Short mmCIF file of C-alpha atoms in Angstrom, two decimals:
data_model
loop_
_atom_site.label_atom_id
_atom_site.label_comp_id
_atom_site.label_asym_id
_atom_site.label_seq_id
_atom_site.Cartn_x
_atom_site.Cartn_y
_atom_site.Cartn_z
CA UNK V 1 -34.97 180.59 -91.70
CA UNK V 2 -34.80 184.18 -90.38
CA UNK V 3 -37.53 185.48 -88.10
CA UNK V 4 -38.90 188.19 -90.35
CA UNK V 5 -41.93 189.73 -91.99
CA UNK V 6 -41.47 189.38 -95.75
CA UNK V 7 -44.37 190.73 -97.81
CA UNK V 8 -45.28 187.90 -100.23
CA UNK V 9 -46.98 190.36 -102.59
CA UNK V 10 -43.67 192.10 -103.24
CA UNK V 11 -40.90 189.93 -101.79
CA UNK V 12 -39.78 192.89 -99.65
CA UNK V 13 -38.43 192.24 -96.15
CA UNK V 14 -40.30 194.64 -93.89
CA UNK V 15 -39.02 193.75 -90.44
CA UNK V 16 -36.59 191.30 -88.87
CA UNK V 17 -36.28 190.03 -85.32
CA UNK V 18 -33.47 188.56 -83.28
CA UNK V 19 -34.12 185.11 -81.88
CA UNK V 20 -34.39 184.94 -78.10
CA UNK V 21 -31.21 183.97 -76.33
CA UNK V 22 -30.89 181.17 -73.81
CA UNK V 23 -31.22 183.54 -70.84
CA UNK V 24 -34.54 185.01 -72.04
CA UNK V 25 -35.88 181.58 -72.97
CA UNK V 26 -35.01 180.28 -69.52
CA UNK V 27 -36.74 183.26 -67.92
CA UNK V 28 -39.90 182.51 -69.84
CA UNK V 29 -39.88 178.83 -68.99
CA UNK V 30 -39.44 179.65 -65.31
CA UNK V 31 -42.28 182.15 -65.55
CA UNK V 32 -44.58 179.63 -67.22
CA UNK V 33 -43.95 177.06 -64.51
CA UNK V 34 -44.43 179.58 -61.68
CA UNK V 35 -47.56 181.07 -63.21
CA UNK V 36 -49.15 177.66 -63.69
CA UNK V 37 -48.97 176.93 -59.96
CA UNK V 38 -51.34 179.79 -59.24
CA UNK V 39 -53.33 180.02 -62.47
CA UNK V 40 -54.41 176.39 -62.17
CA UNK V 41 -56.32 177.32 -58.98
CA UNK V 42 -58.40 180.06 -60.62
CA UNK V 43 -62.09 179.46 -61.23
CA UNK V 44 -63.73 178.88 -64.57
CA UNK V 45 -65.60 182.13 -64.05
CA UNK V 46 -62.37 184.09 -63.68
CA UNK V 47 -60.79 182.44 -66.72
CA UNK V 48 -63.95 183.11 -68.74
CA UNK V 49 -63.90 186.77 -67.74
CA UNK V 50 -60.34 187.12 -69.03
CA UNK V 51 -61.00 185.19 -72.23
CA UNK V 52 -64.13 187.20 -73.01
CA UNK V 53 -62.07 190.35 -72.55
CA UNK V 54 -59.51 189.02 -75.02
CA UNK V 55 -62.33 188.37 -77.50
CA UNK V 56 -63.59 191.93 -77.12
CA UNK V 57 -60.11 193.33 -77.73
CA UNK V 58 -59.64 191.12 -80.77
CA UNK V 59 -62.89 192.40 -82.24
CA UNK V 60 -61.68 195.95 -81.74
CA UNK V 61 -58.34 195.12 -83.38
CA UNK V 62 -59.85 193.17 -86.28
CA UNK V 63 -59.00 195.60 -89.07
CA UNK V 64 -55.44 196.25 -87.88
CA UNK V 65 -54.47 192.65 -87.19
CA UNK V 66 -56.13 191.65 -90.45
CA UNK V 67 -53.75 193.91 -92.36
CA UNK V 68 -50.81 192.51 -90.39
CA UNK V 69 -51.71 188.93 -91.32
CA UNK V 70 -52.20 189.86 -94.96
CA UNK V 71 -48.84 191.63 -95.07
CA UNK V 72 -47.08 188.71 -93.42
CA UNK V 73 -48.53 185.74 -95.31
CA UNK V 74 -50.64 187.08 -98.17
CA UNK V 75 -54.21 186.04 -97.47
CA UNK V 76 -56.89 188.38 -98.91
CA UNK V 77 -57.61 191.02 -96.31
CA UNK V 78 -61.34 190.20 -96.16
CA UNK V 79 -60.43 186.64 -95.21
CA UNK V 80 -57.95 187.94 -92.63
CA UNK V 81 -60.62 190.01 -90.90
CA UNK V 82 -62.97 187.02 -91.00
CA UNK V 83 -60.28 184.90 -89.35
CA UNK V 84 -59.96 187.39 -86.50
CA UNK V 85 -63.73 187.42 -86.02
CA UNK V 86 -63.81 183.62 -85.97
CA UNK V 87 -61.14 183.59 -83.26
CA UNK V 88 -63.15 185.96 -81.09
CA UNK V 89 -66.23 183.73 -81.44
CA UNK V 90 -64.20 180.66 -80.47
CA UNK V 91 -62.89 182.41 -77.38
CA UNK V 92 -66.42 183.24 -76.30
CA UNK V 93 -67.58 179.69 -77.02
CA UNK V 94 -64.97 178.20 -74.71
CA UNK V 95 -65.54 180.87 -72.08
CA UNK V 96 -69.19 179.84 -72.05
CA UNK V 97 -68.86 176.07 -72.27
CA UNK V 98 -65.58 175.08 -70.55
CA UNK V 99 -67.05 174.61 -67.07
CA UNK V 100 -69.68 172.27 -68.45
CA UNK V 101 -67.23 170.37 -70.66
CA UNK V 102 -64.83 169.80 -67.76
CA UNK V 103 -67.38 169.23 -65.00
CA UNK V 104 -66.83 166.29 -62.68
CA UNK V 105 -68.38 163.08 -64.00
CA UNK V 106 -69.93 160.27 -61.99
CA UNK V 107 -69.56 156.74 -63.39
CA UNK V 108 -72.57 154.42 -63.53
CA UNK V 109 -73.92 153.59 -60.07
CA UNK V 110 -73.60 149.86 -60.72
CA UNK V 111 -69.89 150.23 -61.48
CA UNK V 112 -69.33 152.34 -58.35
CA UNK V 113 -71.09 149.72 -56.21
CA UNK V 114 -69.18 146.90 -57.87
CA UNK V 115 -65.89 148.63 -57.08
CA UNK V 116 -66.70 148.77 -53.37
CA UNK V 117 -66.60 152.58 -53.33
CA UNK V 118 -68.95 154.95 -51.63
CA UNK V 119 -68.44 157.43 -54.43
CA UNK V 120 -66.32 157.80 -57.57
CA UNK V 121 -65.68 160.96 -59.60
CA UNK V 122 -63.79 161.61 -62.81
CA UNK V 123 -62.13 165.00 -62.63
CA UNK V 124 -60.33 166.95 -65.37
CA UNK V 125 -57.21 168.70 -64.12
CA UNK V 126 -54.72 170.82 -66.13
CA UNK V 127 -51.32 169.43 -67.08
CA UNK V 128 -49.12 172.53 -66.99
CA UNK V 129 -47.18 174.50 -69.63
CA UNK V 130 -48.08 173.32 -73.14
CA UNK V 131 -45.84 174.05 -76.13
CA UNK V 132 -47.70 175.01 -79.32
CA UNK V 133 -45.76 174.81 -82.60
CA UNK V 134 -47.96 176.64 -85.06
CA UNK V 135 -47.99 177.36 -88.83
CA UNK V 136 -48.30 180.55 -90.83
CA UNK V 137 -51.37 179.78 -92.97
CA UNK V 138 -53.99 180.70 -90.35
CA UNK V 139 -51.70 182.61 -88.00
CA UNK V 140 -54.45 183.64 -85.57
CA UNK V 141 -56.91 180.75 -85.80
CA UNK V 142 -54.43 177.92 -85.43
CA UNK V 143 -53.15 179.46 -82.20
CA UNK V 144 -56.50 180.45 -80.72
CA UNK V 145 -58.04 177.02 -81.27
CA UNK V 146 -55.25 175.72 -79.01
CA UNK V 147 -54.99 178.64 -76.60
CA UNK V 148 -58.67 179.18 -75.79
CA UNK V 149 -59.35 175.63 -74.54
CA UNK V 150 -55.91 175.30 -72.94
CA UNK V 151 -56.32 178.48 -70.91
CA UNK V 152 -59.89 177.61 -69.91
CA UNK V 153 -58.66 174.20 -68.71
CA UNK V 154 -56.10 175.92 -66.46
CA UNK V 155 -52.99 175.27 -68.55
CA UNK V 156 -50.52 177.93 -69.67
CA UNK V 157 -49.25 178.29 -73.22
CA UNK V 158 -45.86 178.65 -74.87
CA UNK V 159 -46.13 179.61 -78.56
CA UNK V 160 -43.44 178.83 -81.10
CA UNK V 161 -45.00 180.37 -84.18
CA UNK V 162 -43.82 180.13 -87.78
CA UNK V 163 -40.83 182.38 -88.41
CA UNK V 164 -42.55 184.36 -91.19
CA UNK V 165 -45.39 185.66 -88.98
CA UNK V 166 -43.53 187.21 -86.02
CA UNK V 167 -45.77 190.28 -85.77
CA UNK V 168 -48.88 188.12 -85.47
CA UNK V 169 -47.12 185.98 -82.87
CA UNK V 170 -46.18 188.99 -80.76
CA UNK V 171 -49.68 190.44 -81.16
CA UNK V 172 -51.17 187.28 -79.63
CA UNK V 173 -48.97 187.53 -76.56
CA UNK V 174 -49.88 191.18 -76.16
CA UNK V 175 -53.58 190.45 -76.67
CA UNK V 176 -53.77 188.02 -73.77
CA UNK V 177 -51.72 190.30 -71.54
CA UNK V 178 -53.96 193.29 -72.31
CA UNK V 179 -56.97 191.14 -71.47
CA UNK V 180 -55.62 190.67 -67.96
CA UNK V 181 -54.01 187.24 -68.09
CA UNK V 182 -50.83 187.03 -66.05
CA UNK V 183 -47.68 187.40 -68.14
CA UNK V 184 -46.78 183.72 -67.78
CA UNK V 185 -50.17 182.44 -68.95
CA UNK V 186 -49.36 182.92 -72.64
CA UNK V 187 -45.90 183.68 -73.98
CA UNK V 188 -44.52 183.89 -77.50
CA UNK V 189 -41.09 182.36 -77.96
CA UNK V 190 -39.26 184.06 -80.83
CA UNK V 191 -36.99 181.14 -81.66
CA UNK V 192 -36.14 179.16 -84.75
CA UNK V 193 -37.36 175.64 -85.42
CA UNK V 194 -34.03 174.26 -84.22
CA UNK V 195 -34.87 175.28 -80.66
CA UNK V 196 -38.08 173.23 -80.48
CA UNK V 197 -36.39 169.97 -79.55
CA UNK V 198 -34.65 171.39 -76.48
CA UNK V 199 -37.80 173.20 -75.34
CA UNK V 200 -39.86 170.03 -75.63
CA UNK V 201 -37.25 168.09 -73.68
CA UNK V 202 -37.44 170.55 -70.80
CA UNK V 203 -39.20 168.93 -67.83
CA UNK V 204 -41.26 172.05 -67.22
CA UNK V 205 -43.04 171.60 -70.56
CA UNK V 206 -45.71 168.95 -70.04
CA UNK V 207 -47.19 168.47 -73.52
CA UNK V 208 -47.12 169.78 -77.07
CA UNK V 209 -49.44 170.47 -79.96
CA UNK V 210 -48.31 170.96 -83.53
CA UNK V 211 -50.07 172.00 -86.70
CA UNK V 212 -47.80 171.84 -89.71
CA UNK V 213 -45.91 169.60 -92.08
CA UNK V 214 -45.49 165.87 -91.76
CA UNK V 215 -41.68 166.12 -91.20
CA UNK V 216 -42.24 168.66 -88.40
CA UNK V 217 -44.87 166.39 -86.87
CA UNK V 218 -42.57 163.40 -86.99
CA UNK V 219 -39.81 165.35 -85.25
CA UNK V 220 -42.07 166.59 -82.44
CA UNK V 221 -43.73 163.20 -82.01
CA UNK V 222 -40.36 161.48 -81.84
CA UNK V 223 -39.01 163.75 -79.12
CA UNK V 224 -42.29 163.72 -77.20
CA UNK V 225 -42.37 159.94 -77.36
CA UNK V 226 -38.85 159.74 -76.01
CA UNK V 227 -39.80 162.11 -73.18
CA UNK V 228 -43.20 160.41 -72.66
CA UNK V 229 -45.19 163.59 -73.23
CA UNK V 230 -48.67 163.97 -74.69
CA UNK V 231 -48.95 165.41 -78.20
CA UNK V 232 -51.69 166.38 -80.62
CA UNK V 233 -50.72 166.59 -84.29
CA UNK V 234 -52.67 168.16 -87.15
CA UNK V 235 -50.61 167.65 -90.27
CA UNK V 236 -51.23 167.78 -94.01
CA UNK V 237 -54.34 167.01 -95.98
CA UNK V 238 -55.36 166.24 -99.54
CA UNK V 239 -59.10 166.19 -99.03
CA UNK V 240 -61.39 164.51 -101.56
CA UNK V 241 -64.47 166.29 -102.89
CA UNK V 242 -66.85 163.73 -104.36
CA UNK V 243 -69.77 164.67 -106.63
CA UNK V 244 -72.41 162.04 -107.42
CA UNK V 245 -75.17 162.16 -110.09
CA UNK V 246 -77.93 163.19 -107.68
CA UNK V 247 -76.01 166.28 -106.54
CA UNK V 248 -76.89 169.86 -107.32
CA UNK V 249 -74.03 170.18 -109.80
CA UNK V 250 -74.20 173.95 -110.14
CA UNK V 251 -74.02 174.41 -106.38
CA UNK V 252 -71.33 171.75 -105.99
CA UNK V 253 -69.15 173.45 -108.62
CA UNK V 254 -69.64 176.89 -107.09
CA UNK V 255 -68.70 175.72 -103.60
CA UNK V 256 -65.82 173.68 -105.03
CA UNK V 257 -64.08 176.87 -106.17
CA UNK V 258 -64.22 178.35 -102.67
CA UNK V 259 -63.26 175.03 -101.11
CA UNK V 260 -60.12 174.91 -103.22
CA UNK V 261 -58.87 178.49 -103.13
CA UNK V 262 -59.74 179.56 -99.58
CA UNK V 263 -56.65 181.13 -98.02
CA UNK V 264 -55.01 181.17 -101.47
CA UNK V 265 -55.32 177.38 -101.51
CA UNK V 266 -52.98 177.09 -98.53
CA UNK V 267 -55.19 175.18 -96.16
CA UNK V 268 -54.85 171.62 -94.90
CA UNK V 269 -58.64 171.20 -95.05
CA UNK V 270 -59.06 172.74 -98.48
CA UNK V 271 -60.60 170.33 -100.98
CA UNK V 272 -57.81 169.35 -103.36
CA UNK V 273 -58.92 166.20 -105.24
CA UNK V 274 -62.24 166.51 -107.08
CA UNK V 275 -63.71 163.08 -107.79
CA UNK V 276 -66.74 163.31 -110.05
CA UNK V 277 -69.08 160.58 -111.24
CA UNK V 278 -68.81 160.13 -114.99
CA UNK V 279 -72.50 160.96 -115.52
CA UNK V 280 -71.96 164.56 -114.32
CA UNK V 281 -68.22 164.92 -114.90
CA UNK V 282 -68.39 167.10 -118.01
CA UNK V 283 -71.02 169.45 -116.55
CA UNK V 284 -69.14 169.82 -113.27
CA UNK V 285 -65.74 170.27 -114.95
CA UNK V 286 -67.01 173.02 -117.23
CA UNK V 287 -68.50 175.01 -114.37
CA UNK V 288 -65.59 174.40 -112.02
CA UNK V 289 -62.89 175.38 -114.52
CA UNK V 290 -64.83 178.50 -115.50
CA UNK V 291 -65.16 179.48 -111.86
CA UNK V 292 -61.46 178.95 -111.14
CA UNK V 293 -60.39 180.89 -114.22
CA UNK V 294 -62.64 183.83 -113.34
CA UNK V 295 -61.14 184.45 -109.89
CA UNK V 296 -59.51 187.83 -109.35
CA UNK V 297 -55.85 187.40 -108.46
CA UNK V 298 -53.99 190.42 -107.14
CA UNK V 299 -52.91 192.58 -104.24
CA UNK V 300 -54.30 190.89 -101.11
CA UNK V 301 -54.84 194.27 -99.43
CA UNK V 302 -57.40 195.20 -102.07
CA UNK V 303 -60.96 194.39 -101.04
CA UNK V 304 -61.90 192.86 -104.40
CA UNK V 305 -59.00 190.38 -104.46
CA UNK V 306 -60.05 186.74 -104.21
CA UNK V 307 -56.64 185.05 -104.49
CA UNK V 308 -53.40 186.59 -103.28
CA UNK V 309 -49.79 185.40 -103.45
CA UNK V 310 -48.43 182.26 -101.90
CA UNK V 311 -46.76 182.84 -98.56
CA UNK V 312 -43.21 182.11 -99.68
CA UNK V 313 -41.05 181.81 -102.74
CA UNK V 314 -40.22 178.22 -101.82
CA UNK V 315 -43.90 177.40 -101.50
CA UNK V 316 -44.53 178.60 -105.02
CA UNK V 317 -41.55 176.64 -106.34
CA UNK V 318 -42.83 173.47 -104.66
CA UNK V 319 -46.26 173.94 -106.20
CA UNK V 320 -44.78 174.55 -109.65
CA UNK V 321 -42.80 171.32 -109.38
CA UNK V 322 -45.98 169.34 -108.74
CA UNK V 323 -47.78 170.91 -111.69
CA UNK V 324 -44.81 170.51 -114.03
CA UNK V 325 -44.37 166.87 -113.03
CA UNK V 326 -48.03 166.18 -113.77
CA UNK V 327 -47.85 168.01 -117.09
CA UNK V 328 -44.75 166.05 -118.17
CA UNK V 329 -46.54 162.82 -117.23
CA UNK V 330 -49.54 163.58 -119.42
CA UNK V 331 -51.99 165.57 -117.27
CA UNK V 332 -54.16 168.13 -119.01
CA UNK V 333 -53.95 171.71 -117.75
CA UNK V 334 -57.51 173.05 -118.05
CA UNK V 335 -56.67 176.50 -116.71
CA UNK V 336 -53.71 178.26 -115.13
CA UNK V 337 -50.45 176.38 -114.77
CA UNK V 338 -48.07 179.23 -115.64
CA UNK V 339 -46.25 181.56 -113.24
CA UNK V 340 -47.19 185.19 -113.94
CA UNK V 341 -44.59 187.88 -114.57
CA UNK V 342 -43.97 190.57 -111.99
CA UNK V 343 -43.08 190.82 -108.29
CA UNK V 344 -44.54 188.67 -105.55
CA UNK V 345 -45.10 184.95 -105.22
CA UNK V 346 -48.31 184.63 -107.21
CA UNK V 347 -49.58 181.48 -108.87
CA UNK V 348 -52.83 181.30 -110.84
CA UNK V 349 -55.82 179.10 -109.96
CA UNK V 350 -55.08 175.88 -111.83
CA UNK V 351 -57.07 172.75 -112.70
CA UNK V 352 -55.45 169.51 -113.81
CA UNK V 353 -57.29 166.56 -115.37
CA UNK V 354 -56.08 163.11 -116.37
CA UNK V 355 -54.10 162.71 -113.16
CA UNK V 356 -52.71 159.22 -112.57
CA UNK V 357 -51.31 157.40 -109.53
CA UNK V 358 -47.78 157.78 -110.88
CA UNK V 359 -47.86 161.57 -110.66
CA UNK V 360 -46.50 163.23 -107.54
CA UNK V 361 -49.55 165.46 -107.18
CA UNK V 362 -51.70 162.36 -106.72
CA UNK V 363 -49.95 161.44 -103.47
CA UNK V 364 -48.47 164.77 -102.29
CA UNK V 365 -50.31 167.77 -100.89
CA UNK V 366 -50.63 170.71 -103.29
CA UNK V 367 -50.42 173.73 -100.99
CA UNK V 368 -51.76 176.42 -103.27
CA UNK V 369 -54.64 177.06 -105.71
CA UNK V 370 -54.19 173.88 -107.77
CA UNK V 371 -57.01 171.33 -108.13
CA UNK V 372 -56.97 167.83 -109.61
CA UNK V 373 -60.00 166.32 -111.38
CA UNK V 374 -60.78 162.60 -111.37
CA UNK V 375 -63.53 160.71 -113.17
CA UNK V 376 -65.24 157.88 -111.22
CA UNK V 377 -67.45 155.25 -112.84
CA UNK V 378 -69.46 154.47 -109.71
CA UNK V 379 -69.57 154.90 -105.94
CA UNK V 380 -67.06 152.12 -105.31
CA UNK V 381 -64.50 153.74 -107.56
CA UNK V 382 -65.14 157.15 -105.99
CA UNK V 383 -64.42 155.75 -102.52
CA UNK V 384 -61.34 153.94 -103.83
CA UNK V 385 -59.89 157.14 -105.32
CA UNK V 386 -60.81 159.18 -102.24
CA UNK V 387 -58.98 156.81 -99.92
CA UNK V 388 -55.96 156.40 -102.23
CA UNK V 389 -54.00 158.99 -100.30
CA UNK V 390 -51.59 158.94 -97.37
CA UNK V 391 -53.69 161.70 -95.79
CA UNK V 392 -57.03 161.53 -94.02
CA UNK V 393 -57.96 164.93 -92.64
CA UNK V 394 -61.46 165.66 -93.95
CA UNK V 395 -63.68 164.90 -96.94
CA UNK V 396 -66.61 166.35 -98.89
CA UNK V 397 -69.48 164.41 -100.47
CA UNK V 398 -72.25 165.75 -102.70
CA UNK V 399 -75.27 163.48 -103.08
CA UNK V 400 -78.99 163.47 -102.33
CA UNK V 401 -79.11 159.70 -101.87
CA UNK V 402 -79.19 158.71 -98.18
CA UNK V 403 -77.83 155.27 -98.96
CA UNK V 404 -74.82 156.87 -100.60
CA UNK V 405 -74.33 159.20 -97.63
CA UNK V 406 -74.32 156.21 -95.28
CA UNK V 407 -71.79 154.44 -97.46
CA UNK V 408 -69.43 157.40 -97.65
CA UNK V 409 -69.64 158.05 -93.90
CA UNK V 410 -68.87 154.38 -93.29
CA UNK V 411 -65.97 154.07 -95.72
CA UNK V 412 -64.20 157.44 -95.96
CA UNK V 413 -60.78 157.34 -94.26
CA UNK V 414 -60.95 160.83 -92.82
CA UNK V 415 -61.58 162.72 -89.60
CA UNK V 416 -64.63 164.42 -91.07
CA UNK V 417 -67.27 163.86 -93.74
CA UNK V 418 -69.07 167.01 -94.92
CA UNK V 419 -72.20 166.27 -96.93
CA UNK V 420 -73.38 168.83 -99.53
CA UNK V 421 -71.03 171.49 -98.24
CA UNK V 422 -67.35 172.32 -97.76
CA UNK V 423 -65.21 171.41 -94.80
CA UNK V 424 -65.10 174.05 -92.09
CA UNK V 425 -64.03 174.11 -88.44
CA UNK V 426 -66.27 175.19 -85.57
CA UNK V 427 -65.43 175.27 -81.84
CA UNK V 428 -68.34 172.96 -81.09
CA UNK V 429 -67.15 170.10 -83.35
CA UNK V 430 -64.03 167.94 -83.02
CA UNK V 431 -61.35 168.54 -85.61
CA UNK V 432 -58.46 166.30 -86.64
CA UNK V 433 -57.44 163.49 -88.94
CA UNK V 434 -56.19 159.95 -89.41
CA UNK V 435 -53.33 158.34 -91.31
CA UNK V 436 -50.55 160.84 -92.02
CA UNK V 437 -52.83 163.77 -91.23
CA UNK V 438 -52.02 163.27 -87.57
CA UNK V 439 -53.77 162.21 -84.37
CA UNK V 440 -55.71 163.67 -81.49
CA UNK V 441 -58.48 166.22 -81.77
CA UNK V 442 -58.80 169.96 -81.42
CA UNK V 443 -61.94 171.96 -80.64
CA UNK V 444 -65.13 170.83 -78.86
CA UNK V 445 -65.05 168.90 -75.61
CA UNK V 446 -62.65 166.41 -77.18
CA UNK V 447 -60.13 169.17 -77.79
CA UNK V 448 -60.24 170.77 -74.35
CA UNK V 449 -59.75 167.37 -72.69
CA UNK V 450 -56.64 166.50 -74.75
CA UNK V 451 -54.41 168.43 -72.35
CA UNK V 452 -56.08 167.43 -69.11
CA UNK V 453 -55.09 164.92 -66.46
CA UNK V 454 -58.21 162.74 -66.45
CA UNK V 455 -58.26 161.74 -62.81
CA UNK V 456 -60.26 159.01 -61.08
CA UNK V 457 -61.21 160.05 -57.53
CA UNK V 458 -62.27 157.01 -55.47
CA UNK V 459 -63.90 157.30 -52.03
CA UNK V 460 -64.07 154.27 -49.76
CA UNK V 461 -67.12 153.35 -47.72
#
């Protein structure tokens, strides 16, 4: 895949880039290793000063970088600006909280005494250069939620971004440099996916984080396992959105539309499977389908656009295959389902009902504005359908019954359960999944500690 900006609204190639050669890649790896030796000794206060400066610059650049993201991958420009603002907030959150999250810990006094020590501390120390293999769908946020905690912990970052968002990737490197970070603290590697294996095998790279597809995750995990290196993986998702009889159906249907089509439906944590109790199924379906059909699809640079094009021609083709397979197997298309004429990789908001386990869309992730509706006879069946997926990233539950909330929280096979609301990420809360959605956690204290050497310091009497 070429490293290029291709406008998904028109299919026009706007800019292409040459992949870095071996000599430049080697220079950057040497620089990362050398920079880490000194950067790791900086104080939390100094790192926070730099990261806060980066946040300020990002706020100033919000409109410009928002247009760049929209041009590269097609998200509505309002959502692009919101993504930039969210990144700046996350930077400030880690700048404020990192010292506390990584403060030395003292084990229980009884355990210290039992060990025969005079004192024991648990200290969090940085690992070194961390390779981040990042996707195009949230081209700023996915990187910042790795970079902010990694830099505050004293690590340095090497970014291999998706090949269709090179301008965003280069902007991130420039942003951190303008903020005052040393050149080797954060570097963008303009390389193809075929170079990842060799980079990860390099002894100077100490760990890796990947957000992306399951095949990409398997490849990185396999190499990292062979090299005995720490990894965090955030892979696909096909999140359930369960609506029970006690729910506010109007509100649940309204939020369901946003939960499905955020980022043009190209989000791992977007709700994709809507599981509705039979008592409220018809009411919910009517409101949900009407809301999906009413969305304004168009030029993502226009302020009023709610759904833009898919990021790539192949992505649209993959989505069409899932819908066509379901249609051939008997699913009902309640709205959408037909590729529009004209340029760009657009696909309409689509709702499918009557989905069965034999259909591909039941077990595969639909990465675009396509929703599937399921009817559940009771809570047990709702849980069964929700968990009948190879993925387990997050989940959404709408009910006013506390007993039902407790049951869903207990039984949902997911890294998050969002009650009476849609899944969202926040720097203060851990984020990640189970099953084929990956392992490890990003964000919060859990995320910043993933790439730390958790060290026991034992003092004798």
